[in-house]
Coordinates of C-alpha atoms and ligand atoms in Angstrom, one line a residue:
M1445 CA 273.8 -131.5 -97.6
L1446 CA 270.6 -130.5 -99.4
K1447 CA 268.6 -131.7 -96.4
K1448 CA 270.7 -129.6 -94.1
I1449 CA 270.1 -126.5 -96.2
F1450 CA 266.4 -127.4 -96.4
T1451 CA 266.0 -127.7 -92.6
G1452 CA 268.1 -124.6 -92.2
L1453 CA 265.8 -122.6 -94.4
L1454 CA 262.8 -124.1 -92.8
S1455 CA 263.9 -123.0 -89.3
L1456 CA 264.7 -119.6 -90.6
L1457 CA 261.2 -119.3 -92.1
A1458 CA 259.7 -120.5 -88.8
M1459 CA 261.7 -117.9 -86.9
L1460 CA 260.6 -115.2 -89.3
I1461 CA 256.9 -116.1 -89.0
A1462 CA 257.3 -116.2 -85.2
A1463 CA 258.9 -112.8 -85.2
V1464 CA 256.1 -111.3 -87.4
L1465 CA 253.5 -113.0 -85.1
V1466 CA 255.1 -111.6 -82.0
A1467 CA 255.3 -108.1 -83.5
Y1468 CA 251.7 -108.4 -84.7
L1469 CA 250.5 -109.3 -81.2
Y1470 CA 252.7 -106.7 -79.5
Y1471 CA 251.4 -104.0 -81.8
W1472 CA 247.8 -105.2 -82.0
R1473 CA 245.5 -102.3 -81.4
P1474 CA 241.7 -102.4 -80.9
A1475 CA 239.2 -100.4 -83.0
L1476 CA 238.1 -97.3 -81.1
A1477 CA 234.3 -96.8 -81.0
P1478 CA 232.9 -94.2 -83.4
V1479 CA 231.6 -91.2 -81.6
N1480 CA 229.6 -88.1 -82.3
P1481 CA 232.3 -85.5 -81.7
P1482 CA 231.4 -82.2 -80.0
A1483 CA 229.7 -79.7 -82.2
A1484 CA 231.9 -77.1 -83.8
A1485 CA 230.8 -74.4 -81.4
A1486 CA 232.1 -76.5 -78.5
F1487 CA 235.7 -75.8 -79.4
S1488 CA 237.2 -72.5 -78.2
A1489 CA 238.1 -70.1 -81.0
Q1490 CA 241.5 -69.8 -79.4
A1491 CA 242.2 -73.6 -79.7
V1492 CA 240.9 -73.6 -83.3
D1493 CA 243.2 -70.7 -84.3
R1494 CA 246.2 -72.3 -82.6
G1495 CA 245.3 -75.5 -84.5
R1496 CA 245.3 -73.6 -87.8
I1497 CA 248.8 -72.3 -87.2
L1498 CA 250.0 -75.8 -86.1
A1499 CA 248.4 -77.4 -89.2
G1500 CA 250.5 -75.0 -91.3
M1501 CA 253.7 -75.9 -89.4
G1502 CA 252.9 -79.6 -89.9
N1503 CA 252.4 -79.0 -93.7
C1504 CA 249.2 -81.2 -93.5
A1505 CA 247.7 -79.6 -96.6
A1506 CA 250.7 -80.5 -98.8
C1507 CA 249.7 -84.1 -98.5
H1508 CA 246.0 -84.1 -97.5
T1509 CA 244.8 -81.5 -100.1
A1510 CA 244.8 -82.8 -103.7
R1511 CA 245.6 -80.3 -106.5
G1512 CA 242.3 -78.6 -107.3
G1513 CA 240.5 -80.6 -104.5
A1514 CA 238.8 -79.4 -101.4
D1515 CA 240.9 -78.5 -98.4
Y1516 CA 242.1 -81.6 -96.5
A1517 CA 239.7 -83.9 -98.4
G1518 CA 242.6 -86.2 -99.3
G1519 CA 243.3 -88.0 -102.6
H1520 CA 246.8 -86.7 -103.2
G1521 CA 249.0 -89.6 -104.2
L1522 CA 252.5 -89.9 -102.7
A1523 CA 254.9 -91.9 -104.8
T1524 CA 257.0 -94.3 -102.7
P1525 CA 259.4 -97.0 -103.8
F1526 CA 256.6 -99.4 -102.8
G1527 CA 253.8 -97.9 -104.8
T1528 CA 251.5 -94.9 -104.6
I1529 CA 249.9 -94.2 -101.2
Y1530 CA 247.0 -91.7 -101.0
A1531 CA 246.7 -89.3 -98.1
T1532 CA 243.2 -89.7 -96.6
N1533 CA 240.3 -87.3 -96.1
I1534 CA 240.8 -85.6 -92.7
T1535 CA 237.8 -83.4 -92.9
P1536 CA 235.1 -84.2 -90.3
D1537 CA 232.8 -86.0 -92.9
K1538 CA 231.2 -88.8 -91.0
Q1539 CA 231.4 -91.4 -93.8
T1540 CA 234.6 -90.7 -95.7
G1541 CA 236.6 -88.5 -93.3
I1542 CA 237.4 -88.4 -89.5
G1543 CA 234.0 -87.1 -88.5
R1544 CA 233.4 -90.0 -86.1
W1545 CA 236.8 -89.9 -84.5
S1546 CA 237.2 -89.2 -80.8
L1547 CA 240.1 -87.1 -79.5
A1548 CA 241.6 -90.4 -78.3
A1549 CA 241.5 -91.9 -81.8
F1550 CA 243.1 -88.8 -83.3
L1551 CA 245.8 -88.8 -80.6
R1552 CA 246.5 -92.4 -81.2
A1553 CA 246.8 -91.9 -85.0
M1554 CA 249.3 -89.0 -84.6
R1555 CA 251.3 -90.8 -81.9
E1556 CA 251.3 -94.4 -83.0
G1557 CA 250.3 -94.4 -86.6
V1558 CA 247.1 -96.4 -86.0
G1559 CA 243.8 -95.7 -87.6
R1560 CA 240.5 -95.5 -85.7
D1561 CA 239.7 -99.1 -86.9
G1562 CA 243.0 -100.3 -85.3
A1563 CA 244.8 -100.7 -88.7
H1564 CA 248.5 -99.7 -88.9
L1565 CA 249.2 -96.7 -91.1
F1566 CA 252.1 -96.4 -93.5
P1567 CA 255.0 -94.3 -92.4
V1568 CA 254.7 -91.9 -95.4
F1569 CA 252.3 -90.3 -92.9
P1570 CA 255.0 -88.8 -90.6
Y1571 CA 253.6 -90.1 -87.3
T1572 CA 257.3 -91.1 -86.6
H1573 CA 257.7 -87.3 -86.0
F1574 CA 254.2 -86.3 -84.9
N1575 CA 254.5 -88.6 -81.8
L1576 CA 256.8 -85.9 -80.3
V1577 CA 254.1 -83.3 -80.5
S1578 CA 252.6 -82.2 -77.1
D1579 CA 249.1 -83.2 -75.9
A1580 CA 248.1 -79.5 -75.9
D1581 CA 249.2 -79.0 -79.5
L1582 CA 247.6 -82.2 -80.8
T1583 CA 244.4 -81.2 -79.0
A1584 CA 244.4 -77.9 -80.8
L1585 CA 244.9 -79.7 -84.1
Y1586 CA 241.9 -81.8 -83.3
A1587 CA 239.9 -78.7 -82.6
Y1588 CA 241.0 -77.2 -85.9
F1589 CA 240.2 -80.2 -88.1
M1590 CA 236.8 -81.0 -86.4
T1591 CA 235.7 -77.4 -87.2
R1592 CA 236.6 -77.6 -91.0
P1593 CA 233.7 -78.0 -93.4
P1594 CA 233.0 -81.7 -93.8
V1595 CA 233.7 -83.0 -97.4
Y1596 CA 232.4 -86.3 -98.8
A1597 CA 235.4 -87.7 -100.7
V1598 CA 236.5 -91.3 -100.9
T1599 CA 240.2 -91.8 -100.8
P1600 CA 241.5 -93.7 -103.9
A1601 CA 242.9 -97.2 -103.3
N1602 CA 246.7 -97.4 -102.9
S1603 CA 248.8 -99.2 -105.5
V1604 CA 251.1 -101.0 -103.1
P1605 CA 251.5 -104.6 -104.3
F1606 CA 250.7 -107.7 -102.2
P1607 CA 252.1 -108.6 -99.7
L1608 CA 253.5 -105.2 -98.8
N1609 CA 249.9 -103.8 -98.7
L1610 CA 249.1 -106.0 -95.7
R1611 CA 248.8 -103.6 -92.8
P1612 CA 249.7 -106.1 -90.1
L1613 CA 253.1 -106.2 -91.7
Q1614 CA 253.6 -102.6 -90.6
A1615 CA 253.8 -104.0 -87.0
G1616 CA 257.1 -105.5 -88.1
W1617 CA 258.2 -102.2 -89.5
K1618 CA 257.3 -100.5 -86.2
L1619 CA 259.2 -103.1 -84.2
L1620 CA 262.3 -102.4 -86.3
F1621 CA 262.2 -98.6 -86.7
F1622 CA 259.8 -96.9 -84.4
K1623 CA 259.8 -96.1 -80.7
P1624 CA 257.1 -93.6 -79.6
A1625 CA 258.5 -90.9 -77.4
S1626 CA 257.7 -87.5 -76.1
Y1627 CA 259.9 -84.4 -76.5
R1628 CA 262.6 -84.1 -73.8
I1629 CA 264.1 -80.7 -73.2
D1630 CA 267.9 -80.6 -73.4
P1631 CA 268.8 -78.5 -70.3
A1632 CA 272.2 -77.8 -71.8
Q1633 CA 270.6 -75.7 -74.5
G1634 CA 268.6 -72.5 -74.4
L1635 CA 264.8 -72.1 -74.6
D1636 CA 264.9 -70.9 -78.2
W1637 CA 267.0 -73.9 -79.4
N1638 CA 264.7 -76.3 -77.6
R1639 CA 261.6 -74.7 -79.1
G1640 CA 263.3 -75.0 -82.6
R1641 CA 264.2 -78.6 -82.1
Y1642 CA 260.7 -79.5 -80.7
L1643 CA 259.1 -78.0 -83.9
A1644 CA 261.7 -79.4 -86.3
E1645 CA 261.8 -83.0 -85.0
G1646 CA 258.1 -83.1 -84.3
L1647 CA 255.4 -81.2 -86.1
A1648 CA 257.5 -79.7 -88.9
H1649 CA 259.1 -83.1 -89.6
C1650 CA 262.0 -81.5 -91.6
A1651 CA 263.9 -84.8 -91.5
A1652 CA 261.2 -86.6 -93.4
C1653 CA 262.6 -84.9 -96.6
H1654 CA 266.1 -83.9 -95.6
T1655 CA 267.3 -87.3 -94.1
P1656 CA 268.1 -90.3 -96.4
R1657 CA 266.1 -93.5 -95.9
N1658 CA 267.0 -97.1 -95.9
A1659 CA 265.5 -99.8 -98.3
L1660 CA 262.5 -100.2 -96.1
G1661 CA 261.7 -96.5 -96.1
A1662 CA 262.9 -95.6 -92.6
E1663 CA 265.1 -92.6 -91.9
L1664 CA 268.7 -93.7 -91.5
G1665 CA 269.9 -93.5 -87.9
G1666 CA 273.1 -91.5 -87.7
A1667 CA 272.4 -89.7 -91.0
A1668 CA 270.1 -87.0 -89.8
Y1669 CA 269.7 -84.1 -92.2
L1670 CA 272.4 -85.4 -94.6
G1671 CA 270.3 -84.7 -97.7
A1672 CA 268.0 -86.9 -99.7
S1673 CA 266.0 -87.1 -103.0
I1674 CA 262.4 -86.4 -102.8
D1675 CA 259.8 -86.3 -105.6
H1676 CA 262.5 -85.6 -108.3
W1677 CA 263.9 -82.8 -106.2
Y1678 CA 266.8 -82.9 -103.8
A1679 CA 266.5 -81.7 -100.2
P1680 CA 270.1 -80.6 -99.4
A1681 CA 272.0 -81.5 -96.3
L1682 CA 271.3 -79.2 -93.4
T1683 CA 274.5 -80.2 -91.6
S1684 CA 278.0 -79.0 -92.2
A1685 CA 277.9 -81.3 -95.2
N1686 CA 275.8 -78.6 -97.0
T1687 CA 277.7 -77.6 -100.2
A1688 CA 276.3 -74.0 -100.6
P1689 CA 279.3 -71.7 -101.2
L1690 CA 278.4 -69.6 -98.1
P1691 CA 277.7 -71.7 -95.0
W1692 CA 274.2 -71.2 -93.6
T1693 CA 274.0 -68.8 -90.7
R1694 CA 271.2 -68.2 -88.3
D1695 CA 270.2 -65.0 -90.1
E1696 CA 270.2 -66.6 -93.5
L1697 CA 268.1 -69.5 -92.2
Y1698 CA 265.7 -67.1 -90.7
A1699 CA 265.4 -65.1 -93.9
F1700 CA 265.0 -68.3 -96.0
L1701 CA 262.3 -69.9 -93.8
R1702 CA 260.4 -66.6 -93.4
T1703 CA 260.5 -65.2 -96.9
G1704 CA 261.4 -68.2 -99.1
A1705 CA 264.4 -66.6 -100.7
T1706 CA 267.8 -65.0 -99.9
A1707 CA 270.4 -63.2 -102.0
L1708 CA 273.1 -65.5 -100.8
H1709 CA 271.6 -68.9 -101.3
G1710 CA 268.5 -68.9 -103.5
V1711 CA 264.8 -69.7 -103.6
A1712 CA 262.7 -72.3 -101.8
A1713 CA 261.2 -74.0 -104.8
G1714 CA 259.5 -77.4 -105.3
P1715 CA 258.4 -79.2 -102.2
M1716 CA 260.2 -76.6 -100.0
S1717 CA 258.0 -73.9 -101.4
A1718 CA 254.9 -75.4 -99.8
V1719 CA 256.8 -75.7 -96.5
V1720 CA 257.5 -72.0 -96.5
H1721 CA 254.6 -70.4 -98.3
E1722 CA 251.7 -72.6 -97.5
G1723 CA 252.9 -73.9 -94.2
M1724 CA 255.1 -71.7 -92.0
D1725 CA 253.8 -68.4 -93.3
A1726 CA 251.2 -68.2 -90.4
A1727 CA 253.7 -69.2 -87.7
P1728 CA 254.8 -66.5 -85.3
D1729 CA 258.3 -64.9 -85.9
S1730 CA 259.5 -66.4 -82.6
D1731 CA 259.0 -69.9 -84.0
I1732 CA 260.8 -69.2 -87.2
R1733 CA 263.7 -67.7 -85.2
A1734 CA 263.7 -70.8 -83.0
L1735 CA 264.0 -73.0 -86.0
A1736 CA 266.8 -70.9 -87.4
T1737 CA 268.6 -71.1 -84.0
Y1738 CA 268.3 -74.9 -84.0
F1739 CA 269.4 -75.4 -87.6
A1740 CA 272.3 -73.0 -87.2
G1741 CA 273.5 -75.5 -84.6
V1742 CA 272.8 -78.5 -86.9
A1743 CA 274.8 -76.6 -89.7
G1744 CA 277.7 -75.9 -87.4
A1745 CA 277.4 -72.2 -88.3
E1746 CA 279.7 -71.1 -85.4
Q1747 CA 282.5 -73.5 -86.6
R1748 CA 282.2 -72.6 -90.3
K1749 CA 282.6 -68.8 -90.2
V1750 CA 284.0 -67.5 -93.5
D1751 CA 284.7 -64.0 -94.9
A1752 CA 281.4 -63.7 -96.7
D1753 CA 282.3 -60.5 -98.6
A1754 CA 285.4 -62.3 -100.1
V1755 CA 283.4 -65.3 -101.2
I1756 CA 280.7 -63.1 -102.8
K1757 CA 283.3 -61.0 -104.6
A1758 CA 285.2 -64.0 -105.9
G1759 CA 282.0 -65.7 -107.1
I1760 CA 280.9 -62.6 -109.1
V1761 CA 284.3 -62.2 -110.7
R1762 CA 284.2 -65.9 -111.6
S1763 CA 280.7 -65.6 -113.2
Q1764 CA 281.8 -62.5 -115.2
R1765 CA 285.0 -63.9 -116.4
V1766 CA 283.8 -67.3 -117.5
S1767 CA 280.8 -66.1 -119.4
L1768 CA 283.0 -63.9 -121.5
V1769 CA 285.8 -66.3 -122.2
D1770 CA 284.1 -69.7 -122.7
N1771 CA 282.8 -70.5 -126.1
D1772 CA 281.1 -73.8 -125.9
R1773 CA 277.5 -74.8 -126.3
G1774 CA 276.6 -74.5 -122.6
A1775 CA 278.2 -71.0 -122.4
S1776 CA 276.4 -69.8 -125.6
L1777 CA 273.1 -71.1 -124.3
Y1778 CA 273.7 -69.2 -121.0
V1779 CA 274.5 -66.0 -122.8
A1780 CA 271.5 -66.3 -125.0
A1781 CA 268.9 -67.5 -122.5
C1782 CA 270.0 -66.5 -119.0
A1783 CA 272.6 -63.8 -118.8
S1784 CA 270.2 -60.9 -119.3
C1785 CA 268.6 -61.6 -115.9
H1786 CA 271.4 -63.3 -114.0
S1787 CA 274.3 -61.0 -114.5
N1788 CA 275.5 -59.1 -111.5
S1789 CA 278.1 -56.8 -113.1
D1790 CA 277.6 -54.1 -110.5
G1791 CA 279.1 -56.5 -108.0
K1792 CA 276.1 -56.7 -105.6
P1793 CA 274.1 -59.9 -105.4
V1794 CA 270.4 -59.3 -104.9
A1795 CA 267.7 -61.9 -104.2
L1796 CA 265.7 -60.7 -107.3
R1797 CA 268.5 -61.6 -109.6
P1798 CA 270.1 -64.7 -108.1
E1799 CA 273.9 -64.8 -108.4
L1800 CA 274.4 -68.3 -109.7
S1801 CA 277.9 -68.6 -108.3
L1802 CA 276.3 -68.5 -104.8
N1803 CA 273.2 -70.5 -105.6
S1804 CA 272.6 -73.8 -103.7
A1805 CA 271.2 -75.6 -106.7
V1806 CA 274.4 -75.1 -108.7
S1807 CA 276.6 -76.4 -105.9
A1808 CA 274.4 -79.3 -104.7
P1809 CA 275.6 -82.9 -105.0
D1810 CA 272.5 -83.7 -107.1
P1811 CA 271.5 -81.7 -110.2
A1812 CA 267.8 -82.3 -109.7
N1813 CA 266.9 -78.8 -108.4
L1814 CA 268.8 -76.9 -111.1
I1815 CA 267.2 -79.1 -113.8
Q1816 CA 263.7 -78.5 -112.4
V1817 CA 264.3 -74.8 -112.3
I1818 CA 265.6 -74.6 -115.8
L1819 CA 262.8 -76.8 -117.2
H1820 CA 259.9 -75.4 -115.3
G1821 CA 261.0 -72.0 -113.9
I1822 CA 259.8 -70.9 -110.5
S1823 CA 256.1 -71.1 -110.0
K1824 CA 254.1 -68.0 -109.0
D1825 CA 253.5 -69.5 -105.5
A1826 CA 257.2 -70.0 -104.9
A1827 CA 258.4 -66.7 -106.5
M1828 CA 259.3 -63.5 -104.9
P1829 CA 256.6 -60.9 -105.8
G1830 CA 257.1 -59.0 -109.0
V1831 CA 259.7 -61.2 -110.6
L1832 CA 259.6 -64.2 -113.0
M1833 CA 262.0 -67.0 -113.6
P1834 CA 260.6 -68.5 -116.8
G1835 CA 260.7 -72.2 -117.7
F1836 CA 262.6 -73.4 -120.7
A1837 CA 261.1 -76.9 -121.2
A1838 CA 259.7 -76.0 -124.6
A1839 CA 262.7 -74.0 -125.8
L1840 CA 265.6 -76.3 -124.8
T1841 CA 266.3 -80.0 -125.6
D1842 CA 267.4 -82.5 -122.9
N1843 CA 270.9 -82.1 -124.3
D1844 CA 270.8 -78.3 -124.1
V1845 CA 269.7 -78.4 -120.5
A1846 CA 272.4 -80.9 -119.7
Q1847 CA 275.1 -78.7 -121.4
L1848 CA 273.8 -75.6 -119.6
A1849 CA 273.8 -77.4 -116.2
A1850 CA 277.3 -78.8 -116.8
Y1851 CA 278.5 -75.3 -117.8
L1852 CA 277.1 -73.6 -114.7
R1853 CA 278.6 -76.3 -112.5
R1854 CA 282.0 -76.0 -114.2
S1855 CA 282.1 -72.2 -114.2
R1856 CA 280.2 -71.3 -111.0
S1857 CA 281.0 -73.9 -108.4
H1858 CA 284.0 -75.7 -106.9
Q1859 CA 282.2 -79.0 -106.9
P1860 CA 282.9 -82.1 -109.0
A1861 CA 281.1 -82.5 -112.4
W1862 CA 277.7 -84.1 -112.4
T1863 CA 277.3 -87.4 -114.3
N1864 CA 274.4 -88.7 -116.5
L1865 CA 272.9 -85.3 -116.8
E1866 CA 270.9 -85.9 -119.9
A1867 CA 269.1 -88.9 -118.4
A1868 CA 268.3 -86.9 -115.3
V1869 CA 266.8 -84.1 -117.5
A1870 CA 264.7 -86.7 -119.4
R1871 CA 263.4 -88.1 -116.1
A1872 CA 262.5 -84.7 -114.8
R1873 CA 260.5 -84.0 -118.0
A1874 CA 258.7 -87.3 -117.8
T1875 CA 257.5 -86.6 -114.2
A1876 CA 256.2 -83.2 -115.1
L1877 CA 254.0 -84.9 -117.6
G1878 CA 252.6 -87.1 -114.8
M1879 CA 254.3 -90.2 -116.3
D1880 CA 255.4 -91.6 -112.9
G1881 CA 251.8 -92.5 -111.9
A1882 CA 251.6 -90.2 -108.9
G1883 CA 251.7 -86.4 -108.5
K1884 CA 248.9 -84.1 -107.5
Ligands
HEC1163 C1 254.0 -86.4 -96.0 C2 252.6 -86.5 -96.2 C3 251.7 -86.2 -95.0 C4 251.7 -85.2 -94.2 C5 252.7 -84.0 -94.1 C6 250.6 -85.4 -93.3 N1 250.0 -86.5 -93.6 FE1 248.4 -87.3 -92.6 N2 248.5 -89.0 -93.7 C7 249.3 -89.1 -94.9 C8 249.0 -90.4 -95.5 C9 249.6 -90.9 -96.8 C10 248.0 -91.0 -94.7 C11 247.4 -92.4 -95.0 C12 248.3 -93.5 -94.5 C13 247.8 -94.9 -94.7 O1 246.9 -95.1 -95.5 O2 248.3 -95.8 -94.1 C14 247.7 -90.1 -93.6 C15 246.8 -90.4 -92.6 C16 246.5 -89.5 -91.6 C17 245.5 -89.7 -90.6 C18 244.7 -91.0 -90.4 C19 243.4 -90.9 -91.1 C20 242.7 -92.1 -91.5 O3 241.7 -92.0 -92.1 O4 243.2 -93.2 -91.2 C21 245.4 -88.6 -89.8 C22 244.5 -88.4 -88.6 C23 246.3 -87.6 -90.4 N3 246.9 -88.2 -91.5 C24 246.4 -86.3 -89.9 C25 247.4 -85.5 -90.4 C26 247.7 -84.2 -89.8 C27 246.8 -83.5 -88.7 C28 248.7 -83.7 -90.4 C29 249.5 -82.3 -90.2 C30 249.8 -82.1 -88.8 C31 249.2 -84.6 -91.4 N4 248.3 -85.7 -91.4 C32 250.3 -84.5 -92.3 C33 250.2 -88.3 -95.3 C34 250.6 -87.1 -94.6
HEC1164 C1 258.4 -81.9 -98.3 C2 259.8 -82.0 -98.2 C3 260.5 -81.0 -97.3 C4 260.3 -80.7 -96.0 C5 259.2 -81.2 -95.1 C6 261.3 -79.7 -95.6 N1 262.1 -79.5 -96.7 FE1 263.6 -78.1 -96.8 N2 263.9 -78.5 -98.7 C7 263.3 -79.4 -99.5 C8 263.7 -79.4 -100.8 C9 263.2 -80.2 -102.0 C10 264.7 -78.3 -100.9 C11 265.4 -77.8 -102.1 C12 264.5 -76.6 -102.7 C13 265.1 -75.8 -103.8 O1 266.2 -76.1 -104.3 O2 264.5 -74.8 -104.1 C14 264.8 -77.8 -99.5 C15 265.6 -76.8 -99.2 C16 265.8 -76.4 -97.9 C17 266.8 -75.4 -97.5 C18 267.9 -74.8 -98.4 C19 269.1 -75.6 -98.4 C20 270.1 -75.1 -99.4 O3 271.3 -75.4 -99.2 O4 269.7 -74.5 -100.4 C21 266.7 -75.3 -96.1 C22 267.6 -74.4 -95.2 C23 265.6 -76.1 -95.7 N3 265.1 -76.8 -96.8 C24 265.2 -76.2 -94.4 C25 264.1 -77.0 -94.0 C26 263.5 -76.9 -92.6 C27 264.1 -76.2 -91.5 C28 262.4 -77.7 -92.7 C29 261.5 -78.0 -91.5 C30 260.9 -76.8 -90.9 C31 262.3 -78.3 -94.0 N4 263.3 -77.8 -94.8 C32 261.3 -79.2 -94.4 C33 262.3 -80.3 -99.0 C34 261.7 -80.2 -97.8
HEC1165 C1 263.4 -63.1 -117.2 C2 264.5 -63.2 -116.3 C3 265.2 -64.5 -116.1 C4 265.7 -65.3 -117.1 C5 265.7 -65.2 -118.6 C6 266.3 -66.5 -116.4 N1 266.1 -66.3 -115.0 FE1 266.7 -67.6 -113.6 N2 265.8 -66.5 -112.2 C7 265.2 -65.3 -112.4 C8 264.6 -64.7 -111.2 C9 263.9 -63.4 -111.0 C10 264.9 -65.7 -110.2 C11 264.4 -65.6 -108.7 C12 263.1 -66.2 -108.8 C13 262.1 -66.0 -107.8 O1 262.3 -65.6 -106.7 O2 261.0 -66.3 -108.1 C14 265.6 -66.8 -110.9 C15 266.1 -67.9 -110.2 C16 267.0 -68.8 -110.8 C17 267.7 -69.8 -110.1 C18 267.6 -70.1 -108.6 C19 266.8 -71.2 -108.2 C20 266.8 -71.6 -106.7 O3 266.2 -72.6 -106.4 O4 267.5 -70.9 -106.0 C21 268.4 -70.5 -111.0 C22 269.3 -71.7 -110.7 C23 268.2 -69.9 -112.3 N3 267.3 -68.9 -112.1 C24 268.8 -70.3 -113.4 C25 268.5 -69.8 -114.7 C26 269.0 -70.3 -115.9 C27 270.0 -71.4 -116.1 C28 268.5 -69.5 -116.9 C29 268.7 -69.7 -118.4 C30 268.2 -70.9 -119.0 C31 267.7 -68.5 -116.3 N4 267.7 -68.7 -114.9 C32 267.0 -67.5 -117.0 C33 265.1 -64.6 -113.6 C34 265.5 -65.1 -114.9

């Protein structure tokens, strides 16, 4: 019996090793020779400017620029379940950046997730999306990065433990989860929708945050845009599973992606703030509209039409009633700390004074966003001009924040109560203090 198990295990092991070997050979890539790339003046100003807009859409700076560091010089650590992985220096520095990369090496990195030296890159670098970007757009990106000021900056070593840090193992990951493709137009849909989908699935990689991942870090097939946790925030579902009281429409999506806030949903804070304010703000209006058209389809906007005025009215009535009647700790905290700014007694919700009965964070399945906003407020970069949502981390205990969140949930949404709120608040506080080992 034992012997049988032993030989069984042995042949399983042999098969595993054979599979890894096959994947390794199949995905083996040569180093590409270092080159002296064209001088900055050789790139057309037009290509460079187009590259600048595309780099914003691809949110490259969010990962490749460390807080307080030089633009694109790398060193920002990304916390993954496997350890911290540092985004690299993508300035054209010849020693520490991509200054000796040919266009071919750059294209291969973006399309296949392979470094110039032939090493496999980790999929926190969203090459799984960038492979859909057109030749012309990738060439413009190359022009943009090759004309940035070169910065000498050595990327810190990753903290991924052995054996997961072995790059050849990424060949196995690619075999399981990655098929390079190019964008194929869906002729049944209009130009605008196709443009939106091309941007969303490719360069803007919206799914990288909004789609849940499996245990090996790959986006789950069949679960596109169903919502996922990211950096102690929650990226809500963008499908009809979205729980915001008012279903997203094309106009609301456009306003949110263009300005970062809408009266009927809330503010793009946390990681979404950089997407809007440091990424897409340079993109032409036509591209933002195209994204809104595509995601209106993803959200099933046509099928989810509601009487918006009625929902707004009922929400405001609910907010007013409950805050007067309830007399528990959560309600008292709300009256003391929040009501002065968040009351809409005149019956009209405005973006500058978010109506919490309509706010996405209060209705989301995960309390992370509401907790973050109560603790840390909304940063100047994410805020609408001229207003301030202050943070209450110093004024309120974990238990206070939990009671307040539970109260808002109970009084201003139709969703089930959140559980383990106090522990979630403690975790959110710990991260802000940089206690998770990563962060900018
Ligand atoms: C979500 C974070 C993230 C975003 C967004 C991102 N990158 Fe990266 N990128 C990384 C990480 C992390 C690595 C290093 C991966 C590794 O070490 O395996 C990397 C590696 C690279 C490399 C390979 C460099 C080298 O030295 O091997 C290139 C080129 C690159 N990124 C370009 C870009 C461009 C251009 C954009 C924007 C269009 C972009 N990246 C957006 C995280 C990101
Ligand atoms: C780096 C991670 C990240 C990327 C990339 C990202 N998002 Fe988000 N998104 C978030 C997070 C986190 C939130 C919640 C923010 C908040 O509550 O303020 C969010 C919120 C949203 C919301 C509001 C949802 C709601 O119900 O309130 C929309 C709409 C949205 N994102 C669309 C997009 C689109 C479209 C893209 C691609 C162009 C995109 N996101 C890319 C992380 C991301
Ligand atoms: C000084 C006025 C003020 C106070 C006090 C205040 N808020 Fe806010 N709050 C704002 C403003 C203004 C915004 C919109 C912020 C923006 O665009 O920058 C906001 C936004 C929010 C949001 C929306 C976040 C999102 O992602 O959509 C929530 C939730 C919120 N506040 C909850 C609270 C709670 C709970 C309290 C009490 C602990 C509170 N606020 C106290 C002014 C205030």
